[in-house]
Coordinates of C-alpha atoms in Angstrom, one line a residue:
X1 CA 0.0 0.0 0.0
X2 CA 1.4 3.5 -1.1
X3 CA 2.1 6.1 2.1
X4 CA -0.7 8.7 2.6
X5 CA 2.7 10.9 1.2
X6 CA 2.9 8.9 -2.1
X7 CA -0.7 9.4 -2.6
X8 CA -0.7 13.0 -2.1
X9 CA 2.1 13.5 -4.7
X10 CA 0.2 11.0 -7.4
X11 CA -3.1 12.6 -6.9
X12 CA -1.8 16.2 -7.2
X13 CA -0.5 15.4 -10.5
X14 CA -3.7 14.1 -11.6
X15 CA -5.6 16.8 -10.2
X16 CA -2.9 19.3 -12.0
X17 CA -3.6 17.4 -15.4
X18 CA -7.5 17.2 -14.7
X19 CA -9.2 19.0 -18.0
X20 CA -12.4 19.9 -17.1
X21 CA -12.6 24.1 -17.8
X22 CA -13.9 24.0 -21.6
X23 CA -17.1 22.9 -19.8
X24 CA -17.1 23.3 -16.2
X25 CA -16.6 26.9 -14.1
X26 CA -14.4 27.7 -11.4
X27 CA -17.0 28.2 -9.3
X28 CA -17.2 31.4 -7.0
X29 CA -16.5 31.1 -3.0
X30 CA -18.9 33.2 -1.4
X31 CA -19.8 34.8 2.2
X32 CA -22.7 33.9 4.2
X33 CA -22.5 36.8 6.5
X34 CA -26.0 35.3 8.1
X35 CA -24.4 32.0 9.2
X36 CA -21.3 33.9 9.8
X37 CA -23.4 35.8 12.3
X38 CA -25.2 33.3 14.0
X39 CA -22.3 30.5 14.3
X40 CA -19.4 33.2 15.1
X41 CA -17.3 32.5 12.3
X42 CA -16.3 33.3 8.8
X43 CA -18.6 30.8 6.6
X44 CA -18.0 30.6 3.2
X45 CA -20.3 29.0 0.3
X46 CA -18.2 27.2 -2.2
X47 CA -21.2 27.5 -4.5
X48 CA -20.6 24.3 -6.9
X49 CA -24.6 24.4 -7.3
X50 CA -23.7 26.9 -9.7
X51 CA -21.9 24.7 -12.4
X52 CA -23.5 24.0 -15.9
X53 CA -25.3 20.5 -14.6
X54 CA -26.3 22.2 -11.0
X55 CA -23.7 19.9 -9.4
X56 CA -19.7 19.2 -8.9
X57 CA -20.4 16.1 -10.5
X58 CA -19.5 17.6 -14.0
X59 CA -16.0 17.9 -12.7
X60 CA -15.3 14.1 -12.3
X61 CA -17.3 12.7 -15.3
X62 CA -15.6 15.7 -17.7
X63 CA -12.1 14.9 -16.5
X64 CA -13.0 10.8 -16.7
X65 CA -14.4 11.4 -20.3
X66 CA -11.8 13.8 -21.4
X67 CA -8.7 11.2 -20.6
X68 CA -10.4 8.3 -22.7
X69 CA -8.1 7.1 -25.7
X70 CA -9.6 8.0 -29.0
X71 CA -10.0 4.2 -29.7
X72 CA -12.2 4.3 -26.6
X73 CA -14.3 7.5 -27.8
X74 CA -15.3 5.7 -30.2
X75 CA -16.9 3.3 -28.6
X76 CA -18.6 5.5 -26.3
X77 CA -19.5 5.4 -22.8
X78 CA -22.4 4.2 -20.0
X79 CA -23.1 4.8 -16.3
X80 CA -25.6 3.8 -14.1
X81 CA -27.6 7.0 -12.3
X82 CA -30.3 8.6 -11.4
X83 CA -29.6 12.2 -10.6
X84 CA -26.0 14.2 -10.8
X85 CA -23.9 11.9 -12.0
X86 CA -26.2 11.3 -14.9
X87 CA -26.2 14.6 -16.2
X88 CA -23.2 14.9 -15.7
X89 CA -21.8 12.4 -18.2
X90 CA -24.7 13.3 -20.8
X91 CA -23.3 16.9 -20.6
X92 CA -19.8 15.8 -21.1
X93 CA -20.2 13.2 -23.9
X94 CA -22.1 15.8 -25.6
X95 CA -19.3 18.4 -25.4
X96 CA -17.2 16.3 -26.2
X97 CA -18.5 14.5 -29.3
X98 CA -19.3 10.3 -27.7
X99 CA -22.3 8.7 -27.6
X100 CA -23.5 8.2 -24.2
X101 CA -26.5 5.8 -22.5
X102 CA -27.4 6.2 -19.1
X103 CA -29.5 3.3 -17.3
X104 CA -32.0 5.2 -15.1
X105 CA -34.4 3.1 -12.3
X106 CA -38.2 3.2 -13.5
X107 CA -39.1 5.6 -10.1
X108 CA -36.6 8.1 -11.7
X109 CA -38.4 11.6 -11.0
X110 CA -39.1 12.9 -14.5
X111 CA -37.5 16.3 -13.6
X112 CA -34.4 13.9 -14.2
X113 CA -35.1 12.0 -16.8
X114 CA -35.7 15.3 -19.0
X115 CA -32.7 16.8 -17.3
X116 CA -30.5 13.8 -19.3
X117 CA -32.7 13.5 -22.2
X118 CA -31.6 17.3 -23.0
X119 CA -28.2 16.5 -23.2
X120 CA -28.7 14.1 -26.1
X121 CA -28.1 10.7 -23.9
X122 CA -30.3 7.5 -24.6
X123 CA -31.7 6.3 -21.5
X124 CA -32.5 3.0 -20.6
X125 CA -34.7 2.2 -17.5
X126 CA -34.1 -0.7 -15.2
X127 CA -35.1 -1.5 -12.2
X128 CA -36.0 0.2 -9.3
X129 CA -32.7 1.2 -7.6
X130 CA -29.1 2.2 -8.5
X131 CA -28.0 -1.9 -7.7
X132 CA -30.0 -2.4 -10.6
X133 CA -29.3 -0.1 -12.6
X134 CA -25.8 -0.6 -11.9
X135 CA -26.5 -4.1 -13.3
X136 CA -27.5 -3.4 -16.4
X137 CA -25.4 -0.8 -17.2
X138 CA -22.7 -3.3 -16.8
X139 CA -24.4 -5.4 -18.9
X140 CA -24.5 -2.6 -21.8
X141 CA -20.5 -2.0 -21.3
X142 CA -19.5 -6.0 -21.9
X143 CA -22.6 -6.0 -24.9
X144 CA -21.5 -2.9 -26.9
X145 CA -18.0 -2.4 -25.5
X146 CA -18.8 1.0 -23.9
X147 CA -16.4 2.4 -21.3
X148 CA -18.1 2.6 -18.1
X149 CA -18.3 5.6 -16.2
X150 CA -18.0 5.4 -12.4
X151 CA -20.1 7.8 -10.3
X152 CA -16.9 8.2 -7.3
X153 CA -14.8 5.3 -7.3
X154 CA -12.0 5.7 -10.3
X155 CA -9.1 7.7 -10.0
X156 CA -9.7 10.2 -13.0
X157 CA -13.2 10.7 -11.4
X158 CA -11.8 11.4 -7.9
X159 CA -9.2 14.2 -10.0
X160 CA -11.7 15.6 -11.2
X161 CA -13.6 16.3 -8.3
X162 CA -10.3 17.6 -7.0
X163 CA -10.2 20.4 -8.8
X164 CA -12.9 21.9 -5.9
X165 CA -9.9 21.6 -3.6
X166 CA -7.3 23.8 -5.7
X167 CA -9.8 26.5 -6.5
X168 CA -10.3 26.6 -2.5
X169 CA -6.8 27.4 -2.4
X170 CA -6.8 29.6 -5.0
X171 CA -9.4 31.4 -3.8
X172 CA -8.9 32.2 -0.1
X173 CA -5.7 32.7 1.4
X174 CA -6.3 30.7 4.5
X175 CA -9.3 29.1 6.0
X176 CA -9.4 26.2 8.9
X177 CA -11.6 23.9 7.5
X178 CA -13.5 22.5 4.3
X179 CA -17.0 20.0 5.0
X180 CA -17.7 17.8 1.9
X181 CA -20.6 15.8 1.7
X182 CA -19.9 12.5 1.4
X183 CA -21.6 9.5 -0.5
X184 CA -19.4 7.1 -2.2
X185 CA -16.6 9.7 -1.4
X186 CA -15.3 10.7 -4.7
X187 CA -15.4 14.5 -3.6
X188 CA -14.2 14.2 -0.2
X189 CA -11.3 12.4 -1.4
X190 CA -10.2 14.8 -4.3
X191 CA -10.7 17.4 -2.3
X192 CA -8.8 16.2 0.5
X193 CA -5.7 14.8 -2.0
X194 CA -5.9 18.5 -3.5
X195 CA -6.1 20.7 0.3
X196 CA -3.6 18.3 2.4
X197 CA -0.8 18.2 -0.8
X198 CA -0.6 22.0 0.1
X199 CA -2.2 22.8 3.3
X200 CA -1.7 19.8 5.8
X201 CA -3.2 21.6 8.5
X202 CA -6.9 22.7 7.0
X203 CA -9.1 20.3 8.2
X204 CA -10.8 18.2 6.0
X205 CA -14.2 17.1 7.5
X206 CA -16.8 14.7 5.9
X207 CA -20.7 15.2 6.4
X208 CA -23.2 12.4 5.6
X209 CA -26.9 11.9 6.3
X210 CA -27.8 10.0 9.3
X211 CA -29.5 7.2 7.2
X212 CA -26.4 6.8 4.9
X213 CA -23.2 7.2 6.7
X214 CA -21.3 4.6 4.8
X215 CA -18.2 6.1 4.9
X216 CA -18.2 7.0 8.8
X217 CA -19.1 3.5 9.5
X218 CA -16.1 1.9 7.4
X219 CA -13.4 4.4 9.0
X220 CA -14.9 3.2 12.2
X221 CA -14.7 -0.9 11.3
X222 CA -11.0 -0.5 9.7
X223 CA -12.9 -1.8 6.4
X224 CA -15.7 -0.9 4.4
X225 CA -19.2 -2.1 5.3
X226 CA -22.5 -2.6 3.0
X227 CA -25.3 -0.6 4.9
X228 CA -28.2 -2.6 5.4
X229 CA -30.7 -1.6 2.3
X230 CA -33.9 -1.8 4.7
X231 CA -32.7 1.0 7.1
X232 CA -31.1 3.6 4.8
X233 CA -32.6 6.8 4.3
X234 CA -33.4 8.2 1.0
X235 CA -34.0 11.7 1.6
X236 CA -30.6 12.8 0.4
X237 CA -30.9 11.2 -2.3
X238 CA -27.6 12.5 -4.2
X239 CA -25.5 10.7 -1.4
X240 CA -27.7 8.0 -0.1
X241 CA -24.9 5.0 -0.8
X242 CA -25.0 2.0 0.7
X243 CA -21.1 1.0 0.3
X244 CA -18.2 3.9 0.1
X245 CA -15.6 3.3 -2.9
X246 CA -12.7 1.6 -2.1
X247 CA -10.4 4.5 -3.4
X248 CA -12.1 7.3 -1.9
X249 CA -11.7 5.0 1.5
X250 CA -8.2 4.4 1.1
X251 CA -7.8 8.1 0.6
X252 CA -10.0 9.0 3.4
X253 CA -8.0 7.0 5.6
X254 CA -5.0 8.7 5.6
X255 CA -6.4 12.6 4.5
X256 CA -10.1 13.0 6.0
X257 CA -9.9 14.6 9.9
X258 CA -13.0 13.7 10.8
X259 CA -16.9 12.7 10.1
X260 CA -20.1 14.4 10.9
X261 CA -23.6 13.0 10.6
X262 CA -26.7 15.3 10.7
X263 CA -30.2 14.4 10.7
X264 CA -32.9 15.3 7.9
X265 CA -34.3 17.8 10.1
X266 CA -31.1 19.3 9.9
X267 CA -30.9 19.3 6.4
X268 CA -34.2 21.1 5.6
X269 CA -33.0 23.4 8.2
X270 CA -29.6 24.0 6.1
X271 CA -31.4 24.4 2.6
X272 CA -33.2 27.1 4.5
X273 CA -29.7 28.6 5.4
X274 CA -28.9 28.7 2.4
X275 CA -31.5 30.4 0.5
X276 CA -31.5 33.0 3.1
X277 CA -27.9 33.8 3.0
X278 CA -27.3 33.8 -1.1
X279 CA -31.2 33.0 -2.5
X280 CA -30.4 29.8 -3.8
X281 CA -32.3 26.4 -3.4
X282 CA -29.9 23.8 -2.4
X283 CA -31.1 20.2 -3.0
X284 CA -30.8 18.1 0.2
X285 CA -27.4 16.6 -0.6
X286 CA -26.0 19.8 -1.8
X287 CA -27.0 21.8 1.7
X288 CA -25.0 18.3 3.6
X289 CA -22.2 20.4 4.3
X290 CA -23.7 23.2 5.6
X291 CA -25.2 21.0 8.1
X292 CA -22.4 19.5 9.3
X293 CA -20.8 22.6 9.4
X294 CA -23.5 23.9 12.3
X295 CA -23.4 20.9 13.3
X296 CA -19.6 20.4 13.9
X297 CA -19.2 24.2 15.5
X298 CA -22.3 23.7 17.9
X299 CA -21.0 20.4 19.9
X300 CA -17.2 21.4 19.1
X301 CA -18.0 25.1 20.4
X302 CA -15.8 26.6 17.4
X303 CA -15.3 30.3 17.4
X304 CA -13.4 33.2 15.1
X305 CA -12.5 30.2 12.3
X306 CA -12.8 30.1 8.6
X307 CA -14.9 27.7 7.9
X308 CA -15.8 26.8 4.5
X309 CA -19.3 24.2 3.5
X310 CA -19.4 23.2 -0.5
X311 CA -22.7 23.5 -1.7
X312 CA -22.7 20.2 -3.6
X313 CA -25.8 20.6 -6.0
X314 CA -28.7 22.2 -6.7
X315 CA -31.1 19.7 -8.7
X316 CA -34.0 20.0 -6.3
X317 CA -37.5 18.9 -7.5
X318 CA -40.2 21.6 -7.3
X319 CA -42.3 19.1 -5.5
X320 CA -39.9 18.5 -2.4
X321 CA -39.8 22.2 -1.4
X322 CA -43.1 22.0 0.6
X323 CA -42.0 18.9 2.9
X324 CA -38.5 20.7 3.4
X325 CA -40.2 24.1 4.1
X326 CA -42.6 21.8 6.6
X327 CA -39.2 20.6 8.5
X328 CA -36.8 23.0 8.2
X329 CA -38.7 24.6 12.0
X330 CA -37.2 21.0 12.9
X331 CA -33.8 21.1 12.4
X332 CA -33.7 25.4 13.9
X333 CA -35.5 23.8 17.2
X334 CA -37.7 26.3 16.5
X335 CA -41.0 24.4 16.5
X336 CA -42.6 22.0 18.9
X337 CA -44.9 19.6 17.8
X338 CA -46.7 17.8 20.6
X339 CA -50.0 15.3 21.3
X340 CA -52.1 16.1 24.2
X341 CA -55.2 14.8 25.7
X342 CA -58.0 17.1 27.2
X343 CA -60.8 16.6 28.8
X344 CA -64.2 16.5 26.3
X345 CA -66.1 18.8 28.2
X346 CA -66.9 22.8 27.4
X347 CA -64.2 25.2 27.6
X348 CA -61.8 22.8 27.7
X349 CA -60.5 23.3 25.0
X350 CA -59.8 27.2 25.6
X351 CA -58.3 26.1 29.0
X352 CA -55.6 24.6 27.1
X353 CA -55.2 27.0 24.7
X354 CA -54.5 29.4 27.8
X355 CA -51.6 27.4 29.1
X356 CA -50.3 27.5 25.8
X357 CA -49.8 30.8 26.6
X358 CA -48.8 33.7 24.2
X359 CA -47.2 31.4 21.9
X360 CA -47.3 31.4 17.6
X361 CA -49.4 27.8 16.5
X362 CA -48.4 26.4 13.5
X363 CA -50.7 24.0 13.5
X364 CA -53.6 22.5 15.5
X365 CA -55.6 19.1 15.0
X366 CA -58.6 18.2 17.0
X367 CA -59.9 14.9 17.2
X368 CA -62.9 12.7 19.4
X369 CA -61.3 10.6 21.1
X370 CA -64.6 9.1 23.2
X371 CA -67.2 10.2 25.6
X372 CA -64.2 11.5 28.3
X373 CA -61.6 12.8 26.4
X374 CA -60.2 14.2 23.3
X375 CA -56.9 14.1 21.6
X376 CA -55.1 18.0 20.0
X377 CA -52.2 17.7 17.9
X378 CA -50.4 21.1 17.9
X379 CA -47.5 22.7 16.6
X380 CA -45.6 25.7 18.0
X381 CA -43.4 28.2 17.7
X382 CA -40.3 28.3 20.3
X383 CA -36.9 30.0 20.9
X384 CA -34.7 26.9 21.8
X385 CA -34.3 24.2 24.5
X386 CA -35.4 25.9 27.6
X387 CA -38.1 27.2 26.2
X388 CA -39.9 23.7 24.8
X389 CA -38.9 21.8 28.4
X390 CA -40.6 24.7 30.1
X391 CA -43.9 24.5 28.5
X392 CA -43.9 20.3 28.5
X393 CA -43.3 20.9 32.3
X394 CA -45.9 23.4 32.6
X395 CA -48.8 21.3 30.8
X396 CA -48.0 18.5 32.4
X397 CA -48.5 19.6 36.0
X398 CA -51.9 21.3 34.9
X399 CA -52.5 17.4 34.2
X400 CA -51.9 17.1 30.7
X401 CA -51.0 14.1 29.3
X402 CA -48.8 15.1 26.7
X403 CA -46.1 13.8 24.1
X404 CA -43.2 15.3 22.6
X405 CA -43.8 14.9 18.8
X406 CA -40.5 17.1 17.5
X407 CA -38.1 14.0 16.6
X408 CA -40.9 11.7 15.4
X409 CA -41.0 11.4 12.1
X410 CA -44.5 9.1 11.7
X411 CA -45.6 12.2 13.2
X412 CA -44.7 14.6 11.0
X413 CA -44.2 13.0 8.1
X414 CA -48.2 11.3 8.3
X415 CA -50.2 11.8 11.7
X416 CA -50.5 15.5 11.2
X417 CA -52.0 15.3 7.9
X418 CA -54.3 12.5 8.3
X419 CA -58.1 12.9 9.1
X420 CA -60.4 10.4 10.6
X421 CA -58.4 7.8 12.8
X422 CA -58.6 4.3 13.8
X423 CA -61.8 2.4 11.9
X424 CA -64.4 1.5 14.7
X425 CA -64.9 -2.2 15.7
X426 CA -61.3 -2.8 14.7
X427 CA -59.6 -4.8 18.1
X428 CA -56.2 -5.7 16.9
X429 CA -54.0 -3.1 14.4
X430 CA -50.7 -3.4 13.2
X431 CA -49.0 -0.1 11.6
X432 CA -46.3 -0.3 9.1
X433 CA -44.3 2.7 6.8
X434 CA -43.6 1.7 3.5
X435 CA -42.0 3.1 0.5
X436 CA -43.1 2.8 -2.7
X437 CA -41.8 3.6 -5.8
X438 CA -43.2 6.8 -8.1
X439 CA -44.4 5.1 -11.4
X440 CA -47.5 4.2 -12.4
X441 CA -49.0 1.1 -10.8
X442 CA -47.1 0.9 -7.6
X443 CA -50.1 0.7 -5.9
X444 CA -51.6 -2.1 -7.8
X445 CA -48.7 -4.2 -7.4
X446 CA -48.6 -3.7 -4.3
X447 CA -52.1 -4.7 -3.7
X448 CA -51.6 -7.7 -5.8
X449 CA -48.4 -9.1 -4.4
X450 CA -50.2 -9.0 -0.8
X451 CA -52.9 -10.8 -1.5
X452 CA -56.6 -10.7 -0.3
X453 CA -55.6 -12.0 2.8
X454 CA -55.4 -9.0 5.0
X455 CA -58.0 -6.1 5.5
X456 CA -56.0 -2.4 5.2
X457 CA -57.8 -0.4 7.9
X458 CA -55.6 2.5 7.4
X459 CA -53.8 4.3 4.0
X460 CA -52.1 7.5 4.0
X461 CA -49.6 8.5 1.0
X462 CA -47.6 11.6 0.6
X463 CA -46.0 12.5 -2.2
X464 CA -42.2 14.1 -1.5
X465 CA -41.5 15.0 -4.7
X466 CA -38.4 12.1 -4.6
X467 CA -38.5 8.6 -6.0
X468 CA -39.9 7.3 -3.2
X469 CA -43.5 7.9 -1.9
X470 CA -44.2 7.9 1.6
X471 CA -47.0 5.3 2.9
X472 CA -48.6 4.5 6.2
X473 CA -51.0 1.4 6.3
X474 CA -52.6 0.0 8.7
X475 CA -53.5 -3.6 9.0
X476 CA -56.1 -5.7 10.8
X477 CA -53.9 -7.9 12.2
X478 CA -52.6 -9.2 15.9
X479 CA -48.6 -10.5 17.0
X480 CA -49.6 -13.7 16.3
X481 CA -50.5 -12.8 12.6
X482 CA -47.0 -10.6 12.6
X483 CA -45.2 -13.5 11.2
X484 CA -47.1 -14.3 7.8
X485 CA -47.6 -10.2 7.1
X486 CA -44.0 -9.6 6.9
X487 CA -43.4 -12.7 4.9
X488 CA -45.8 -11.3 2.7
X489 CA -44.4 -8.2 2.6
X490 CA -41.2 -8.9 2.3
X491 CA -42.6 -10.5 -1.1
X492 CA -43.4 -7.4 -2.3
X493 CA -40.0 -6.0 -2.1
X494 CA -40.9 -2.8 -1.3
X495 CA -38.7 -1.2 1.6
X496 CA -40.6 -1.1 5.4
X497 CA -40.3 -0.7 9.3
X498 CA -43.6 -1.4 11.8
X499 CA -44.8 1.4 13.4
X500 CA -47.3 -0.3 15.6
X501 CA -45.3 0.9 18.8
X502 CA -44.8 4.8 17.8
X503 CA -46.2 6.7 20.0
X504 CA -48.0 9.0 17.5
X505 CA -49.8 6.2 16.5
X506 CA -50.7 5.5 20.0
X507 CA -51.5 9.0 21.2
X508 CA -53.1 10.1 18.3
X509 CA -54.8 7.5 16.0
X510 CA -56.6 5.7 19.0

């Protein structure tokens, strides 16, 4: 194995030969004197949502593309992907005069799909996940002798990613650290091969989504690890990876200082950041290191450092900006969400409304609950910790039963838009979150694949705007049925996680 050294000096050549300006721009570093403000330190926007595809990810596939022999041009090239990636290696093969096919899952947002298709690339559409897609596009490369174009883990790619590093140090004279967001790593690891070959003692920090920390659990097992499919999270979609590439690891080993993981309220909170500081919609992924870079100053309690977050991408459907507008109050800890049981008598109602006190609602859900009491579902607005453990104190001893609802996402994501509740004469439930693909006949397939067997007492689908859909369905069914429902389930092949136990289900949809 070469010495982190070695590397350093092999990868800066690379990164020095990496040809990617006929098409992609040096993009601009730029202040965001609101977060600077509020986080008491210089933040910088390395604003890489600006480049020609909306994304860094032009960088690698243009410098991959441009260092193919011209026997291999010829022959043209494939990659597997759904987002970035894709359009990035349309957009290049275009410029650049090769014929290009990109195999896309069926559930691919058609924002996307149009996205590619407008770069002159045939698409072909398999499966329902980048595995399978993956798959096939392999297929295509040994059938028509393309050259396959890796999303992260090829050295070229990784180069040209790298380039973000040298325009960093191009561009400000010093700074203390860089966060990257990381999914298969080809970013972090150019970056950090491009920062460390110069600047040993910038900090390179890595920021992945809670659901998808690939690379932070490989650097913590010595080796890297294939994240369990069932319990990823697909919200950040551009870095949701189940496995890190084994050269971005390797590099990551010896150049990354550290890992941050942030939650998807934290996210939304960050796209808000964003747009507020340079009016700029940042998709999930892209907003990552902004994040982590809260994030990482909160619990590290940094002050008076340069900090610098790359704004990774900006290929944000139209649809998901409502859900991330809904959560971003999350991830600030400005809004509490909470269940609370009242009496169901007169003025009740205004009773609790009074210990509320003089306090902004965002929301309020009233439901019948039975002859004695009634269930409220209300949302808040609140100025940080002491603040929400105050009030849940406070209703409580005026005999409130009441549930904190902030950090559940059944809750947010389902119980506050639902009406009705459980169906009458139902005595045994079971409550499971699914995720179904967005095409055309998910539904019935789903329906078809489960069989007649089981009565659905409950259905509530929300659309995200993502190639995934949202679904909470209830079941008439006991534990001793649990065992030949999941089987059936499973069948399906559709991802899912039983919710029976949530206590939004049991406060709230009793």
């Amino acid at each position: 194995m070469r010495s982190g050294a070695s590397t350093l000096d092999a990868y800066a050549k690379r990164i020095d030969a990496a040809r990617i300006y006929d098409v992609a721009i040096q993009s601009p570093l730029q202040a965001a004197l609101k977060l600077t403000r509020r986080t008491g330190n210089q933040v910088l926007l390395k604003r890489e949502d600006l480049q020609p595809v909306h994304s860094f990810k032009i960088r690698g596939a243009l410098n991959k593309i441009a260092h193919l022999s011209e026997a291999e041009r010829a022959r043209g090239v494939v990659t597997a992907s759904a987002g970035n990636h894709a359009q990035g290696v349309a957009l290049a093969a275009r410029r650049l005069g090769l014929s290009a096919v990109i195999v896309m899952g069926k559930n691919t947002p058609e924002i996307k799909v149009e996205a590619v298709r407008a770069h002159g690339a045939h698409i072909v559409f398999e499966g329902e996940s980048y595995d399978e897609a993956a798959v096939a596009a392999r297929r295509i490369e040994a059938q028509e002798g393309r050259v396959f174009v890796p999303p992260y883990d090829d050295a070229d790619v990784i180069a040209g990613q790298g380039t973000v590093g040298v325009e960093l140090l191009e561009a400000c004279e010093a700074f203390d650290a860089v966060y990257v967001p990381v999914g298969g790593g080809g970013l972090i690891a150019g970056v950090a091969e491009a920062i460390k070959a110069v600047r040993p003692e910038v900090k390179v920090i890595g920021v992945e989504a809670e659901g998808s920390a690939c690379m932070s659990a490989a650097l913590e097992a010595g080796t890297r690890v294939v994240l369990k499919r069932e319990s990823m999270d697909m919200f950040a979609d551009g870095v949701s990876v189940a496995q890190v590439g084994e050269e971005p690891f390797r590099v990551a080993r010896d150049h990354v200082d550290a890992m941050v993981t942030v939650s998807t309220d934290e996210i939304c909170a960050a796209i808000k950041d964003v747009f507020e500081d340079v009016r700029a919609i940042a998709e999930p992924a892209g907003a990552l290191a902004v994040a982590g870079l809260k994030r990482h100053v909160q619990s590290h309690g940094l002050t008076d450092n340069t900090l610098i977050a790359i704004v990774s991408g900006a290929n944000v459907n139209f649809d998901r900006l409502r859900y991330i507008s809904e959560v971003a109050e999350f991830g600030e800890r400005q809004e509490l969400v909470l269940s609370a049981e009242i009496p169901e008598e007169r003025g009740s109602f205004r009773r609790f409304c009074q210990e509320l006190g003089h306090r902004s609602i965002t929301e309020f859900n009233y439901r019948y609950a039975g002859e004695d009491s009634a269930q409220v579902y209300v949302g808040l607005r609140i100025h940080g910790e002491d603040e929400r453990s105050s009030l849940l104190e406070r209703l409580k001893d005026a005999g409130y039963r009441v549930v904190d609802m902030t950090d559940n996402d059944l809750a947010k994501l389902h119980v506050r838009h639902m009406v009705g509740g459980r169906v009458g004469g139902v005595k045994q439930e079971l409550i499971y979150r699914i995720e179904f693909p967005e095409r055309i006949g998910a539904l019935r397939r789903f329906l078809s694949l489960l069989g007649p067997a089981w009565n659905i007492t409950m259905f509530h689908y929300r659309n995200h705007g993502a190639a995934w859909g949202r679904v909470l369905v209830g079941f008439e069914a006991g534990d001793d049925d649990r065992a030949c429902l999941t089987q059936d389930l499973d069948r399906v092949g559709y991802r899912y996680a039983e919710e029976s136990d949530n206590p939004a289900y049991a406060a709230f949809l009793r």
